mmCIF file of N, CA, C and O in Angstrom:
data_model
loop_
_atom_site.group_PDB
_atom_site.id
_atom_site.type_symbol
_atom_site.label_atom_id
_atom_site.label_comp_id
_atom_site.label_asym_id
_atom_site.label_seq_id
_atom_site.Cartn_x
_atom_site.Cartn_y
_atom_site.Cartn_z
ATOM 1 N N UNK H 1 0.823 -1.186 0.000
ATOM 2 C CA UNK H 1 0.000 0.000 0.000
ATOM 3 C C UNK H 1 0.872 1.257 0.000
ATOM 4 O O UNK H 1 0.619 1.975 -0.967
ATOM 5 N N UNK H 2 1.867 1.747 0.842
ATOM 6 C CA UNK H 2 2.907 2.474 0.690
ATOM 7 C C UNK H 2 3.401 2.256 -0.727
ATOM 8 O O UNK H 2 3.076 3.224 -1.413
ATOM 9 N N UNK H 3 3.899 1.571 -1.244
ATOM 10 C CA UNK H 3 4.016 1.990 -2.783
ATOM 11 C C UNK H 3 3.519 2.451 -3.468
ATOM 12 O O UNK H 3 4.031 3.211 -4.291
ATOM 13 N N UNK H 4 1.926 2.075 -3.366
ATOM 14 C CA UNK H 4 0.637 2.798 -4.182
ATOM 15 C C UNK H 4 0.812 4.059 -3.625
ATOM 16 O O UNK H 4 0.958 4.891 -4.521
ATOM 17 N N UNK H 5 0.850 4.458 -2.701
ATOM 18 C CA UNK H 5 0.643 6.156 -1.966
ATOM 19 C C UNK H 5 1.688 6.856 -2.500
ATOM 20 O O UNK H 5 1.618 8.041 -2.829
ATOM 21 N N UNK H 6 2.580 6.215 -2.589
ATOM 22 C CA UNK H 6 3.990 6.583 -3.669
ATOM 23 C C UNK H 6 4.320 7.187 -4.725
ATOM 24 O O UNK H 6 4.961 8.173 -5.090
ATOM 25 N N UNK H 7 3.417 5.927 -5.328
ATOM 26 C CA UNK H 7 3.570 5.875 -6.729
ATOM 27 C C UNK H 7 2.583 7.160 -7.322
ATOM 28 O O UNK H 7 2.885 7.628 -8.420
ATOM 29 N N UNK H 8 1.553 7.650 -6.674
ATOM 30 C CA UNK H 8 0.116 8.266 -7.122
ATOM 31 C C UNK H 8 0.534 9.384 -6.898
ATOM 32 O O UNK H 8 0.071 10.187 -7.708
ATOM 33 N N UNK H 9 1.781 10.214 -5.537
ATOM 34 C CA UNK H 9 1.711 11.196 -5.150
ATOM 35 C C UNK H 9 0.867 11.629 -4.142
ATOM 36 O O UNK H 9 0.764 12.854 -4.188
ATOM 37 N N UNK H 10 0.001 10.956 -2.947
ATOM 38 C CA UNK H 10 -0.718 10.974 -2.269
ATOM 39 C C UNK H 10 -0.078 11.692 -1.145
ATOM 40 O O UNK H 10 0.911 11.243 -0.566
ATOM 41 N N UNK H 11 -0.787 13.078 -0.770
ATOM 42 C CA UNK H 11 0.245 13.961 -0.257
ATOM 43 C C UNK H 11 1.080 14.351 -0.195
ATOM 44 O O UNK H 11 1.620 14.732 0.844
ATOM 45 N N UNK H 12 1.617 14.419 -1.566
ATOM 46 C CA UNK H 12 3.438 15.010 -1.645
ATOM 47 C C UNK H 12 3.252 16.277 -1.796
ATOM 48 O O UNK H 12 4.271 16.960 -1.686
ATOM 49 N N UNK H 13 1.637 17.178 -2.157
ATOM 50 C CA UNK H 13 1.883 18.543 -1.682
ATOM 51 C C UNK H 13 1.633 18.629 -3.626
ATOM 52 O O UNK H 13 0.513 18.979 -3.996
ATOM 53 N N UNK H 14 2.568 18.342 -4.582
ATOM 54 C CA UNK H 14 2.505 18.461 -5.733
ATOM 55 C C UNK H 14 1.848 17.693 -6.531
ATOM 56 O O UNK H 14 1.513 16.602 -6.072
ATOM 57 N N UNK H 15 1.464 18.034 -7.974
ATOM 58 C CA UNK H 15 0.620 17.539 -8.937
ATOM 59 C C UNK H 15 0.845 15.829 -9.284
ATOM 60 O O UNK H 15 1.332 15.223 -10.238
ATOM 61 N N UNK H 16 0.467 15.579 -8.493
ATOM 62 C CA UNK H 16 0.441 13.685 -8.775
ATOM 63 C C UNK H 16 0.104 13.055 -10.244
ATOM 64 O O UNK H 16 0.337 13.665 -11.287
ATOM 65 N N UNK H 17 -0.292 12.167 -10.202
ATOM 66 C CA UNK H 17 -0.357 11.281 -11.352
ATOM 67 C C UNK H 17 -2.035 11.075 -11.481
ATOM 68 O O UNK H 17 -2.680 10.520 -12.371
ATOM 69 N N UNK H 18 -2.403 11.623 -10.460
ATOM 70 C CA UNK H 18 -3.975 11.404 -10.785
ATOM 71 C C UNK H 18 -4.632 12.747 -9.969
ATOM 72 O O UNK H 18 -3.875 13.444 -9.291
ATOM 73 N N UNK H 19 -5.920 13.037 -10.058
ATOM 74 C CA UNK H 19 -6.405 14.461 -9.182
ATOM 75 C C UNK H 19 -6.807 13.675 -8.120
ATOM 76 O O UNK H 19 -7.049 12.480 -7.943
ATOM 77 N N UNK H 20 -6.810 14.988 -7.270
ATOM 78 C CA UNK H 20 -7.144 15.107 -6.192
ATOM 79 C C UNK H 20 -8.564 13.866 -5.944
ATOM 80 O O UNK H 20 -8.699 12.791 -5.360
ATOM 81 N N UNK H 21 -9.211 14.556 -6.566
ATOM 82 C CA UNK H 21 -10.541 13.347 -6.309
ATOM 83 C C UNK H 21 -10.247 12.120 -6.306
ATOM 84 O O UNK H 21 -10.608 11.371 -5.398
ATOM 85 N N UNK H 22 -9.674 11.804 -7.141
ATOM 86 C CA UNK H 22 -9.154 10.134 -7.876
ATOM 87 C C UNK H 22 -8.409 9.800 -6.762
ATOM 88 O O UNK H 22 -8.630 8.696 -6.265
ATOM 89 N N UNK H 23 -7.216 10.824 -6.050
ATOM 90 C CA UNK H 23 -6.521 10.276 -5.203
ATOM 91 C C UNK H 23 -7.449 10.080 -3.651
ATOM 92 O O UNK H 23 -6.681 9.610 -2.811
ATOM 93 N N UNK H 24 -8.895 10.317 -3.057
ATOM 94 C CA UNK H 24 -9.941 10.379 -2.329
ATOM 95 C C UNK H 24 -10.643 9.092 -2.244
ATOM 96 O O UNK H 24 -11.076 8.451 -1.286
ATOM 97 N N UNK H 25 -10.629 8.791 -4.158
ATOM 98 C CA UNK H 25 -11.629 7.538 -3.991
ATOM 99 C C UNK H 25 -10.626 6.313 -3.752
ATOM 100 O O UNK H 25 -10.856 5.448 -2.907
ATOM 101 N N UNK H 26 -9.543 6.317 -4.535
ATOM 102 C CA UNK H 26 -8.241 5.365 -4.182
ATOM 103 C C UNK H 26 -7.812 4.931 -2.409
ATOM 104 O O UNK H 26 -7.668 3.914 -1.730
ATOM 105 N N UNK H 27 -7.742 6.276 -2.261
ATOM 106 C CA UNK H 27 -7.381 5.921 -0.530
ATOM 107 C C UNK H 27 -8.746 5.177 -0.122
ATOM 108 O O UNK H 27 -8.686 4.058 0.387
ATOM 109 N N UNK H 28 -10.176 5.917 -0.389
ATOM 110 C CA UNK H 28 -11.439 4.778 0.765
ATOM 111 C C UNK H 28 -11.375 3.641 -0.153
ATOM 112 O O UNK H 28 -12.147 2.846 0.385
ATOM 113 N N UNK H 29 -11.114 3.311 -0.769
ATOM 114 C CA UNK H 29 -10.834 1.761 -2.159
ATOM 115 C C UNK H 29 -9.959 1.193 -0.827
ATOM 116 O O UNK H 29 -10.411 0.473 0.063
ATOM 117 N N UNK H 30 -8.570 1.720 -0.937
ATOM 118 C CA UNK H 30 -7.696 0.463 -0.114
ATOM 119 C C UNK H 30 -7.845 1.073 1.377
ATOM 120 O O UNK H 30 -7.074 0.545 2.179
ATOM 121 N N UNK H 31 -8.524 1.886 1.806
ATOM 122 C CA UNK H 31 -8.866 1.786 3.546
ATOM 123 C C UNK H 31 -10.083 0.425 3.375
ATOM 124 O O UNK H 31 -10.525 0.173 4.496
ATOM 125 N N UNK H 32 -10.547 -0.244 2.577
ATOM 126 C CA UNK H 32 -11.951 -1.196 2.937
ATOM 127 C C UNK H 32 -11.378 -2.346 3.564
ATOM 128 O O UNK H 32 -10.280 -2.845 3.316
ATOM 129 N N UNK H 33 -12.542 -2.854 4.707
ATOM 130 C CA UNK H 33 -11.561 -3.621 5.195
ATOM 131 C C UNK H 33 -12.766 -4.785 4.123
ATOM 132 O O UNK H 33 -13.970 -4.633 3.915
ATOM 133 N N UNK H 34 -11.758 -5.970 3.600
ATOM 134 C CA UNK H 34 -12.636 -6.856 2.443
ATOM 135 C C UNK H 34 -12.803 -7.914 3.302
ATOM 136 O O UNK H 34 -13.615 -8.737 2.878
ATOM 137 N N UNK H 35 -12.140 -8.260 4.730
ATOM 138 C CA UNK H 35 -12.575 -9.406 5.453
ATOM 139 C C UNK H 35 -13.898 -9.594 5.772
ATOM 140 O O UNK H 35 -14.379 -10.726 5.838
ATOM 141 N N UNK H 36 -14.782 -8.203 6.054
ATOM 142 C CA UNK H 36 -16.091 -8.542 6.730
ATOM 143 C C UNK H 36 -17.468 -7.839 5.154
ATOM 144 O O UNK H 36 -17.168 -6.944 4.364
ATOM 145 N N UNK H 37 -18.183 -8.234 5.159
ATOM 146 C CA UNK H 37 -19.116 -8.159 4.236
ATOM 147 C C UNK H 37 -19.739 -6.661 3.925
ATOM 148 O O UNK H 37 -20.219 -6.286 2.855
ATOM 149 N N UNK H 38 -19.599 -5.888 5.178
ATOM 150 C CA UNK H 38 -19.763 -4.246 5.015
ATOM 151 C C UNK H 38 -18.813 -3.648 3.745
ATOM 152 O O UNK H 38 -18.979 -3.077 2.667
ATOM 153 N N UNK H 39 -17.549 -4.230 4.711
ATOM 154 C CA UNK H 39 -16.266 -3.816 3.629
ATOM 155 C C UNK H 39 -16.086 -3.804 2.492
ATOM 156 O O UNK H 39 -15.389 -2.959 1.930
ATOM 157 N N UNK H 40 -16.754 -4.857 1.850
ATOM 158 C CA UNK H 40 -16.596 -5.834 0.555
ATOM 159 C C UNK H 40 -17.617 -4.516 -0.193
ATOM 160 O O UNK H 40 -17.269 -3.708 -1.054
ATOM 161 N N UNK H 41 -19.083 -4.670 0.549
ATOM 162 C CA UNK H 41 -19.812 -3.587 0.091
ATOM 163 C C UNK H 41 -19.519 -2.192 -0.312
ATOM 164 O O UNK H 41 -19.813 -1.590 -1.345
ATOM 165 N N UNK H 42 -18.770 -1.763 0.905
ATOM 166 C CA UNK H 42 -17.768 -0.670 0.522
ATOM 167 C C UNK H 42 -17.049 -0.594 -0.064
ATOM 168 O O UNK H 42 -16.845 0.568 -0.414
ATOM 169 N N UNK H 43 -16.115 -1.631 -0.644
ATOM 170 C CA UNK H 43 -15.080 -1.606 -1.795
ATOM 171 C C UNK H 43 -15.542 -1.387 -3.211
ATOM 172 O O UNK H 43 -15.034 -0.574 -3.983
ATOM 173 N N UNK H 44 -16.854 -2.427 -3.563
ATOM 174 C CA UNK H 44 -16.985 -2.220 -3.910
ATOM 175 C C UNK H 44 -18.239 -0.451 -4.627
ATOM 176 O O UNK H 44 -18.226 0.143 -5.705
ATOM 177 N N UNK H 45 -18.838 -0.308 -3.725
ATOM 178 C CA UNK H 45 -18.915 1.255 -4.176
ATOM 179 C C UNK H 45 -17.827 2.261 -4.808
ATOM 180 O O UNK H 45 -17.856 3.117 -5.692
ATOM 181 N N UNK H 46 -16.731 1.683 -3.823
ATOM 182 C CA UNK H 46 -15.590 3.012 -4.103
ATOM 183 C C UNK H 46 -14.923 2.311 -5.560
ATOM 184 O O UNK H 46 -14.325 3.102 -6.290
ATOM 185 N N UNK H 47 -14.991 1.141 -5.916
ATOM 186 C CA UNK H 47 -14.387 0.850 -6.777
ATOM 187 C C UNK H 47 -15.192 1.064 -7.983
ATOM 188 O O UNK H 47 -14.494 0.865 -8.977
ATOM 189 N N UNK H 48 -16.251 1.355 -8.239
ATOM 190 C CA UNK H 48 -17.832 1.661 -9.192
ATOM 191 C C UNK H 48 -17.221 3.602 -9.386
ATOM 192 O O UNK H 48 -16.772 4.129 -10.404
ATOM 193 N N UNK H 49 -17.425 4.178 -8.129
ATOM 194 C CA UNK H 49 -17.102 5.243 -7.841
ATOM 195 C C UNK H 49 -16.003 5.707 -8.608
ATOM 196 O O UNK H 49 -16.139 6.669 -9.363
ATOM 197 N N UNK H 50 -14.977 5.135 -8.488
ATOM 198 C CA UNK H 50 -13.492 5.139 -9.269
ATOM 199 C C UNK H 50 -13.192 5.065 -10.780
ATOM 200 O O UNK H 50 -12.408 5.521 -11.612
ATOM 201 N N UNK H 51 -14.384 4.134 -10.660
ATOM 202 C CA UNK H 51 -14.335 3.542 -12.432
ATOM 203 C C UNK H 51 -15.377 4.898 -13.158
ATOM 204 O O UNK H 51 -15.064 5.244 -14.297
ATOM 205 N N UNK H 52 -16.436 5.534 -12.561
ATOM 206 C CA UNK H 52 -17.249 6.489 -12.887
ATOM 207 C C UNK H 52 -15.833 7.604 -13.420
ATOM 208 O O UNK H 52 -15.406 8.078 -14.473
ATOM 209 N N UNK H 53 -15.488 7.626 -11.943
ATOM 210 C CA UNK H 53 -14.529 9.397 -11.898
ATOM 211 C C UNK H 53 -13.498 8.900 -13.549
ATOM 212 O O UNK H 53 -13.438 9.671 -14.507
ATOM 213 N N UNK H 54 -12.908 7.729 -13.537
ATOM 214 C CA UNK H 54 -11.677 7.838 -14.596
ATOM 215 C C UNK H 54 -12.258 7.840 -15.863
ATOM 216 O O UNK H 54 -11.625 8.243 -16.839
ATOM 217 N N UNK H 55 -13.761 7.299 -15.968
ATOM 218 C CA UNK H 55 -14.266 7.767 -17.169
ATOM 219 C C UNK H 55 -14.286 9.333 -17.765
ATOM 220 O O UNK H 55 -13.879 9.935 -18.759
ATOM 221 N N UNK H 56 -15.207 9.683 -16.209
ATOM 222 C CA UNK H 56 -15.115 11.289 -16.749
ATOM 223 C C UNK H 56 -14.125 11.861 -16.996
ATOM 224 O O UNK H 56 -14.181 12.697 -17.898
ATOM 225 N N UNK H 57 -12.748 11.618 -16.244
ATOM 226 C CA UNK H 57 -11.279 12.298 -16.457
ATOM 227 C C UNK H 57 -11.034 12.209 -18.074
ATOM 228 O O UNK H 57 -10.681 13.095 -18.852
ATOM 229 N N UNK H 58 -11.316 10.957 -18.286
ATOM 230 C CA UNK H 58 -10.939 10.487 -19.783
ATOM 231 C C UNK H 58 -11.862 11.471 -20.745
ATOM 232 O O UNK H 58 -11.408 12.306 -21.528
ATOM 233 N N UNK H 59 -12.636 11.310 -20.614
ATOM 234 C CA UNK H 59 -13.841 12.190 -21.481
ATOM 235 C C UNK H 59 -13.580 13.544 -21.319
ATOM 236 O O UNK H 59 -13.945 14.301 -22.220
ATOM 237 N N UNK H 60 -12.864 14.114 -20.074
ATOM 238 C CA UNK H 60 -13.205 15.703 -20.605
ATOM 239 C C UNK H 60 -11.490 15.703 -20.775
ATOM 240 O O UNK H 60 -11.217 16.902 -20.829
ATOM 241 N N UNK H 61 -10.155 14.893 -20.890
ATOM 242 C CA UNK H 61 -9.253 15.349 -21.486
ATOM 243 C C UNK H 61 -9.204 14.974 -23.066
ATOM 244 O O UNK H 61 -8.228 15.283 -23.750
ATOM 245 N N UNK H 62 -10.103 14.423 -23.491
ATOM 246 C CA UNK H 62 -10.319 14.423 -24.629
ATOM 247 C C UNK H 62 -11.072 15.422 -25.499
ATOM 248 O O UNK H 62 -10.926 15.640 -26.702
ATOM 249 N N UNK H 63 -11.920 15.989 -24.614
ATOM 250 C CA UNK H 63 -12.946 17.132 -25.462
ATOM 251 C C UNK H 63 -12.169 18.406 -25.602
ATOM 252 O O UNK H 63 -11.389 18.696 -24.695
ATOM 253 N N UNK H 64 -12.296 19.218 -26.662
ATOM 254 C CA UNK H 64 -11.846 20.654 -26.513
ATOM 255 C C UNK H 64 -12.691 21.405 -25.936
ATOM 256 O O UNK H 64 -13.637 20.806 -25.424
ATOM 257 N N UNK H 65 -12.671 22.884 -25.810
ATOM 258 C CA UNK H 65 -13.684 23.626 -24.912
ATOM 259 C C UNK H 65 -14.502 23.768 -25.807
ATOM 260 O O UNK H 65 -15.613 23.280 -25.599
ATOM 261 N N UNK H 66 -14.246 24.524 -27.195
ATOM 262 C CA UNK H 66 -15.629 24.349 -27.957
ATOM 263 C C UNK H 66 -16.439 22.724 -27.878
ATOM 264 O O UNK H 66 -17.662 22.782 -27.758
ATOM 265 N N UNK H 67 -15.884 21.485 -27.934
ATOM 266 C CA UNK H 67 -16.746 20.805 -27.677
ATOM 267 C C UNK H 67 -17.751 20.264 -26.499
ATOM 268 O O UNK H 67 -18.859 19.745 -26.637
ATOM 269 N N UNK H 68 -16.813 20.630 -24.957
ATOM 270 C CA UNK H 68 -17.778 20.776 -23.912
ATOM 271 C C UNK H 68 -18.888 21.730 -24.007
ATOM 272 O O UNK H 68 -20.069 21.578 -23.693
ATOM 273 N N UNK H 69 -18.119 23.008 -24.629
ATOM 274 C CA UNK H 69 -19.493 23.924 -24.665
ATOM 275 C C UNK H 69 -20.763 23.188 -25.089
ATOM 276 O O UNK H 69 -21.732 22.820 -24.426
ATOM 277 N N UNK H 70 -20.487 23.086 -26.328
ATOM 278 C CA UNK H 70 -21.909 22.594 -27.356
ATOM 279 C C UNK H 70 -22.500 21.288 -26.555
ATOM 280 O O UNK H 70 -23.704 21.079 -26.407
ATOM 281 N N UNK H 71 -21.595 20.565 -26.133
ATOM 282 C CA UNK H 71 -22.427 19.161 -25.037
ATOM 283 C C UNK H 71 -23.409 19.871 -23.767
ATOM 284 O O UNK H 71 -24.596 19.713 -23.481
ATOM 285 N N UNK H 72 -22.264 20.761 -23.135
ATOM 286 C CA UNK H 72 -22.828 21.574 -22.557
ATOM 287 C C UNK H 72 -24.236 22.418 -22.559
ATOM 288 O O UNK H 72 -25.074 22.411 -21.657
ATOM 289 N N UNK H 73 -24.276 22.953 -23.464
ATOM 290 C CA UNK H 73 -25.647 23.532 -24.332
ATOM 291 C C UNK H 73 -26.806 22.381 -24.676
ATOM 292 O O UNK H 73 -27.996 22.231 -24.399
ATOM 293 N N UNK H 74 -25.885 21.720 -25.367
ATOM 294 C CA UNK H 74 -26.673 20.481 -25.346
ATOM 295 C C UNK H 74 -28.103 19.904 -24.732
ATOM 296 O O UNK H 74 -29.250 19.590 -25.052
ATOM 297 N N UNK H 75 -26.950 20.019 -23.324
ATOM 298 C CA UNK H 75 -27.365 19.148 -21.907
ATOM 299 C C UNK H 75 -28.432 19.963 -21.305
ATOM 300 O O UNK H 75 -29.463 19.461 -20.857
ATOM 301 N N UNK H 76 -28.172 21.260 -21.299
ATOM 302 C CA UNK H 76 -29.111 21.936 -21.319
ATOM 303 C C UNK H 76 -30.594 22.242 -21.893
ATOM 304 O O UNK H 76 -31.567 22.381 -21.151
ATOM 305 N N UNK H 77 -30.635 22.307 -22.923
ATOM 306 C CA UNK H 77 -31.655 21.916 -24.128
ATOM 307 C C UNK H 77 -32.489 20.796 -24.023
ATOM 308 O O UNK H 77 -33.662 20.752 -24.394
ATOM 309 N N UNK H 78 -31.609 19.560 -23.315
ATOM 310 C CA UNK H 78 -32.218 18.339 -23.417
ATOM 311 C C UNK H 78 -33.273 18.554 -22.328
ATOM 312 O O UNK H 78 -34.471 18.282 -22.409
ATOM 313 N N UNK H 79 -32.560 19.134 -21.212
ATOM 314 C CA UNK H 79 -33.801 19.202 -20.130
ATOM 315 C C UNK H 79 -34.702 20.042 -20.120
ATOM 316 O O UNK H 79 -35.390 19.919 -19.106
ATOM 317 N N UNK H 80 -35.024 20.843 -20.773
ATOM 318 C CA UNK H 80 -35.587 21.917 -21.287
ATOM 319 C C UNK H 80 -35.616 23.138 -20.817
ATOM 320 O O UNK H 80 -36.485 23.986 -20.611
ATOM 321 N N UNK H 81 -34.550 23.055 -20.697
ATOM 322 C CA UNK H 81 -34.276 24.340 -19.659
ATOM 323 C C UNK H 81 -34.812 24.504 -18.468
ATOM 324 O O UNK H 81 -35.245 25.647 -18.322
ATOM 325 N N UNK H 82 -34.953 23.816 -17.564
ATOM 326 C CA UNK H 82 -35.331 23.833 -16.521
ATOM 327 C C UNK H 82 -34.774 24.217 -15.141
ATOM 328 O O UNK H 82 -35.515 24.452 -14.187
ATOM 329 N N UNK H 83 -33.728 24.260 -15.094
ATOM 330 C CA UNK H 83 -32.940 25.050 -14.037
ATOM 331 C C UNK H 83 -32.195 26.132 -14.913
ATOM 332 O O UNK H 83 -30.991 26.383 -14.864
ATOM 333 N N UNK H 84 -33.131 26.720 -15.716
ATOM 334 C CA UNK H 84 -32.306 28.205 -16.172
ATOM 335 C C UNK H 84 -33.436 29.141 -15.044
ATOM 336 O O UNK H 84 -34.612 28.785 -14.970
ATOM 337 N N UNK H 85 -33.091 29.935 -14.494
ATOM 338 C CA UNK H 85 -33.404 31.231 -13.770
ATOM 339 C C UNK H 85 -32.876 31.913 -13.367
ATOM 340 O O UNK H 85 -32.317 32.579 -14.238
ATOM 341 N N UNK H 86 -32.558 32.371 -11.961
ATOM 342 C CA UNK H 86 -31.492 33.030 -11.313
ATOM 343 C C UNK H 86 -30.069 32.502 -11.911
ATOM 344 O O UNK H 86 -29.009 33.097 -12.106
ATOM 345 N N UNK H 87 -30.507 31.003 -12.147
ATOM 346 C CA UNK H 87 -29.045 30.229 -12.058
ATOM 347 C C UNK H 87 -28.397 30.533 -13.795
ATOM 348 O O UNK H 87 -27.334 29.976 -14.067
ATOM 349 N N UNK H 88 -28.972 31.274 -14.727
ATOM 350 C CA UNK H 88 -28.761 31.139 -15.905
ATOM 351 C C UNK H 88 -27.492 32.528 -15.770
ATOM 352 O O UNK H 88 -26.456 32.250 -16.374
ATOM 353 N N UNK H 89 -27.488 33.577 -15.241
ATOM 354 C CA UNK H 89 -26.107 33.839 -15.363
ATOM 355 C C UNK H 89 -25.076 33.111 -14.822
ATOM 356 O O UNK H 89 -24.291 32.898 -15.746
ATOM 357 N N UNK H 90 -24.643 32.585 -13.738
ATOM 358 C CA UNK H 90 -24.043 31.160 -13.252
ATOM 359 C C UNK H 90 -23.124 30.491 -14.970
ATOM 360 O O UNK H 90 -22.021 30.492 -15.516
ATOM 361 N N UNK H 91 -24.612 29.985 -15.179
ATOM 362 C CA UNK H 91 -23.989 29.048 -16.348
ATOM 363 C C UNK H 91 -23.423 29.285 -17.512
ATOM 364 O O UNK H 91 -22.682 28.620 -18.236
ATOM 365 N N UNK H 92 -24.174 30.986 -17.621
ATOM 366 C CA UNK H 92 -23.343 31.744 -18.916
ATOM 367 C C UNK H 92 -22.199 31.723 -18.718
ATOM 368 O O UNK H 92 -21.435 31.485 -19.654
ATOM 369 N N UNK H 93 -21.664 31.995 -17.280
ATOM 370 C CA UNK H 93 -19.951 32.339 -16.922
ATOM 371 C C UNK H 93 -19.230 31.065 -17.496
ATOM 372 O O UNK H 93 -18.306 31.039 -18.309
ATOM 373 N N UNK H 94 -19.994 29.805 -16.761
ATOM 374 C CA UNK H 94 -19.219 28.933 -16.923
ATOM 375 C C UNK H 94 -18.883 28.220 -18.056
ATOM 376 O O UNK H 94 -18.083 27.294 -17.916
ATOM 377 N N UNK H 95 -19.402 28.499 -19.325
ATOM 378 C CA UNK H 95 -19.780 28.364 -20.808
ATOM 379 C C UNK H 95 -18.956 28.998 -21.259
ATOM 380 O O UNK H 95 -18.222 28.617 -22.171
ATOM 381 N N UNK H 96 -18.897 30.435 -20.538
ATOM 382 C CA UNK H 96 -17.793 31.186 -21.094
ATOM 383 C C UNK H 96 -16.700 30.918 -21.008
ATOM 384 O O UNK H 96 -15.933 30.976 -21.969
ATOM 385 N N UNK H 97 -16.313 30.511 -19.683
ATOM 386 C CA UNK H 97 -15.047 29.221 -19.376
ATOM 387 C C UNK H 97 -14.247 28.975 -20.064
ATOM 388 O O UNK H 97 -13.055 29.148 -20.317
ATOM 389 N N UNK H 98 -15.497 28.312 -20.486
ATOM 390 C CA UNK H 98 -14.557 26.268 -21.442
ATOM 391 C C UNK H 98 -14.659 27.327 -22.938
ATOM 392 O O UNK H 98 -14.205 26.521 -23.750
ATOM 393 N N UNK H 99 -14.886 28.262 -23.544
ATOM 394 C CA UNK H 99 -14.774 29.209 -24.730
ATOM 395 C C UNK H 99 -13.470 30.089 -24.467
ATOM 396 O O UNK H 99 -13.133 30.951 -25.279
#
Protein backbone atom coordinates (compact mmCIF):
# COMPACT_ATOMS: atom_id res chain seq x y z
CA UNK A 1 0.00 0.00 0.00
CA UNK A 2 2.91 2.47 0.69
CA UNK A 3 4.02 1.99 -2.78
CA UNK A 4 0.64 2.80 -4.18
CA UNK A 5 0.64 6.16 -1.97
CA UNK A 6 3.99 6.58 -3.67
CA UNK A 7 3.57 5.87 -6.73
CA UNK A 8 0.12 8.27 -7.12
CA UNK A 9 1.71 11.20 -5.15
CA UNK A 10 -0.72 10.97 -2.27
CA UNK A 11 0.25 13.96 -0.26
CA UNK A 12 3.44 15.01 -1.64
CA UNK A 13 1.88 18.54 -1.68
CA UNK A 14 2.51 18.46 -5.73
CA UNK A 15 0.62 17.54 -8.94
CA UNK A 16 0.44 13.68 -8.77
CA UNK A 17 -0.36 11.28 -11.35
CA UNK A 18 -3.97 11.40 -10.78
CA UNK A 19 -6.41 14.46 -9.18
CA UNK A 20 -7.14 15.11 -6.19
CA UNK A 21 -10.54 13.35 -6.31
CA UNK A 22 -9.15 10.13 -7.88
CA UNK A 23 -6.52 10.28 -5.20
CA UNK A 24 -9.94 10.38 -2.33
CA UNK A 25 -11.63 7.54 -3.99
CA UNK A 26 -8.24 5.36 -4.18
CA UNK A 27 -7.38 5.92 -0.53
CA UNK A 28 -11.44 4.78 0.77
CA UNK A 29 -10.83 1.76 -2.16
CA UNK A 30 -7.70 0.46 -0.11
CA UNK A 31 -8.87 1.79 3.55
CA UNK A 32 -11.95 -1.20 2.94
CA UNK A 33 -11.56 -3.62 5.19
CA UNK A 34 -12.64 -6.86 2.44
CA UNK A 35 -12.57 -9.41 5.45
CA UNK A 36 -16.09 -8.54 6.73
CA UNK A 37 -19.12 -8.16 4.24
CA UNK A 38 -19.76 -4.25 5.02
CA UNK A 39 -16.27 -3.82 3.63
CA UNK A 40 -16.60 -5.83 0.55
CA UNK A 41 -19.81 -3.59 0.09
CA UNK A 42 -17.77 -0.67 0.52
CA UNK A 43 -15.08 -1.61 -1.80
CA UNK A 44 -16.99 -2.22 -3.91
CA UNK A 45 -18.92 1.26 -4.18
CA UNK A 46 -15.59 3.01 -4.10
CA UNK A 47 -14.39 0.85 -6.78
CA UNK A 48 -17.83 1.66 -9.19
CA UNK A 49 -17.10 5.24 -7.84
CA UNK A 50 -13.49 5.14 -9.27
CA UNK A 51 -14.33 3.54 -12.43
CA UNK A 52 -17.25 6.49 -12.89
CA UNK A 53 -14.53 9.40 -11.90
CA UNK A 54 -11.68 7.84 -14.60
CA UNK A 55 -14.27 7.77 -17.17
CA UNK A 56 -15.11 11.29 -16.75
CA UNK A 57 -11.28 12.30 -16.46
CA UNK A 58 -10.94 10.49 -19.78
CA UNK A 59 -13.84 12.19 -21.48
CA UNK A 60 -13.21 15.70 -20.60
CA UNK A 61 -9.25 15.35 -21.49
CA UNK A 62 -10.32 14.42 -24.63
CA UNK A 63 -12.95 17.13 -25.46
CA UNK A 64 -11.85 20.65 -26.51
CA UNK A 65 -13.68 23.63 -24.91
CA UNK A 66 -15.63 24.35 -27.96
CA UNK A 67 -16.75 20.80 -27.68
CA UNK A 68 -17.78 20.78 -23.91
CA UNK A 69 -19.49 23.92 -24.66
CA UNK A 70 -21.91 22.59 -27.36
CA UNK A 71 -22.43 19.16 -25.04
CA UNK A 72 -22.83 21.57 -22.56
CA UNK A 73 -25.65 23.53 -24.33
CA UNK A 74 -26.67 20.48 -25.35
CA UNK A 75 -27.37 19.15 -21.91
CA UNK A 76 -29.11 21.94 -21.32
CA UNK A 77 -31.66 21.92 -24.13
CA UNK A 78 -32.22 18.34 -23.42
CA UNK A 79 -33.80 19.20 -20.13
CA UNK A 80 -35.59 21.92 -21.29
CA UNK A 81 -34.28 24.34 -19.66
CA UNK A 82 -35.33 23.83 -16.52
CA UNK A 83 -32.94 25.05 -14.04
CA UNK A 84 -32.31 28.20 -16.17
CA UNK A 85 -33.40 31.23 -13.77
CA UNK A 86 -31.49 33.03 -11.31
CA UNK A 87 -29.04 30.23 -12.06
CA UNK A 88 -28.76 31.14 -15.90
CA UNK A 89 -26.11 33.84 -15.36
CA UNK A 90 -24.04 31.16 -13.25
CA UNK A 91 -23.99 29.05 -16.35
CA UNK A 92 -23.34 31.74 -18.92
CA UNK A 93 -19.95 32.34 -16.92
CA UNK A 94 -19.22 28.93 -16.92
CA UNK A 95 -19.78 28.36 -20.81
CA UNK A 96 -17.79 31.19 -21.09
CA UNK A 97 -15.05 29.22 -19.38
CA UNK A 98 -14.56 26.27 -21.44
CA UNK A 99 -14.77 29.21 -24.73
Amino acid sequence: MNYIVCYIGIGSGGGGLVSRPMQRKLVTLLGCQLVEPEGRARALRAARSLGERTVTELILQHQNPQQLSANLWAAVRARGCQFLGPGKFYLHKIIMQFE
